Amino acid sequence: MSFSLTEAFIAIFIGMGPIKVLLVYIAMTRTMEPAMRKKVVNRVVIVAGSVAVGLFIVGAAVQSILHFSIGALNIIGGLILLLLALKMVMGSGSGEHASADVSEESALSIATSPLAIPLTLNPVGIVSLVVASSEVKDLPSSIAIVVMIAIVMVIDYVVLLGSDKVAPYISTALVQLLEIILGIFLGALAIQLAINGLAELGIITLSAH
């Protein structure tokens, strides 16, 4: 295993933590009833956590069967994240779902996408888990990775549910402004992912700083 468990936890937290999903969650659910918001959070955590564990278990096998490289995964992950970031910056990332009379089916649908994937489990997390799937061979380290995923999912659950207490005091205009700023940062991250993928494939060379 070429990375420490500490580095693995940091990668999992960046790839699955609540920072990227929080503002979009607030914008999409602020008009929902508390019971509906709790169902949304439950769905987000269950979907993101289940897919994450699945990627860790079978990621290496899928990569081998489909013959794609980590570089290619970085590039497509970056492109998907860039599209989401552009929607957030252009103002169409969440407003279309912020309706008081949204049905349970629609609420759970947005909980699955985009909230669970690709915001909670984002492309950084997907790449990290596929890499870990290839590199982690021993049972204790494998158990540790799964426990780390569970810990981050608990953090997500607590943060998302706790945000309901402060959301009423945050204006819609402020949420939209912060969402645009977050979209810009996500766009930068998306481009960096694509650049890393191109470097991984040997198409470009990254200069050292």
Short mmCIF file of N, CA and C in Angstrom, two decimals, residues 32 36 40 97 99-110:
data_model
loop_
_atom_site.label_atom_id
_atom_site.label_comp_id
_atom_site.label_asym_id
_atom_site.label_seq_id
_atom_site.Cartn_x
_atom_site.Cartn_y
_atom_site.Cartn_z
N MET A 32 -38.76 22.29 1.99
CA MET A 32 -39.35 20.99 2.31
C MET A 32 -39.69 20.89 3.79
N MET A 36 -39.45 15.33 5.34
CA MET A 36 -38.97 15.09 3.98
C MET A 36 -37.47 15.32 3.89
N VAL A 40 -34.46 12.80 2.72
CA VAL A 40 -33.45 13.15 1.72
C VAL A 40 -32.05 12.86 2.25
N HIS A 97 -35.47 22.89 -8.30
CA HIS A 97 -36.00 21.89 -7.39
C HIS A 97 -36.55 22.51 -6.10
N SER A 99 -38.99 23.81 -4.49
CA SER A 99 -40.43 24.02 -4.49
C SER A 99 -41.04 23.44 -3.24
N ALA A 100 -41.97 24.16 -2.66
CA ALA A 100 -42.57 23.71 -1.41
C ALA A 100 -43.42 22.46 -1.60
N ASP A 101 -43.98 22.27 -2.80
CA ASP A 101 -44.86 21.13 -3.03
C ASP A 101 -44.17 20.00 -3.79
N VAL A 102 -42.83 19.91 -3.66
CA VAL A 102 -42.10 18.84 -4.33
C VAL A 102 -42.56 17.49 -3.79
N SER A 103 -42.75 16.54 -4.69
CA SER A 103 -43.21 15.23 -4.28
C SER A 103 -42.09 14.44 -3.62
N GLU A 104 -42.47 13.40 -2.88
CA GLU A 104 -41.45 12.57 -2.24
C GLU A 104 -40.57 11.90 -3.28
N GLU A 105 -41.17 11.48 -4.38
CA GLU A 105 -40.39 10.84 -5.45
C GLU A 105 -39.35 11.79 -6.02
N SER A 106 -39.74 13.05 -6.24
CA SER A 106 -38.80 14.04 -6.77
C SER A 106 -37.71 14.35 -5.75
N ALA A 107 -38.10 14.46 -4.48
CA ALA A 107 -37.13 14.75 -3.43
C ALA A 107 -36.08 13.65 -3.32
N LEU A 108 -36.53 12.40 -3.36
CA LEU A 108 -35.59 11.28 -3.26
C LEU A 108 -34.75 11.16 -4.53
N SER A 109 -35.32 11.61 -5.66
CA SER A 109 -34.57 11.59 -6.91
C SER A 109 -33.38 12.55 -6.85
N ILE A 110 -33.62 13.78 -6.37
CA ILE A 110 -32.50 14.73 -6.27
C ILE A 110 -31.55 14.34 -5.14
#
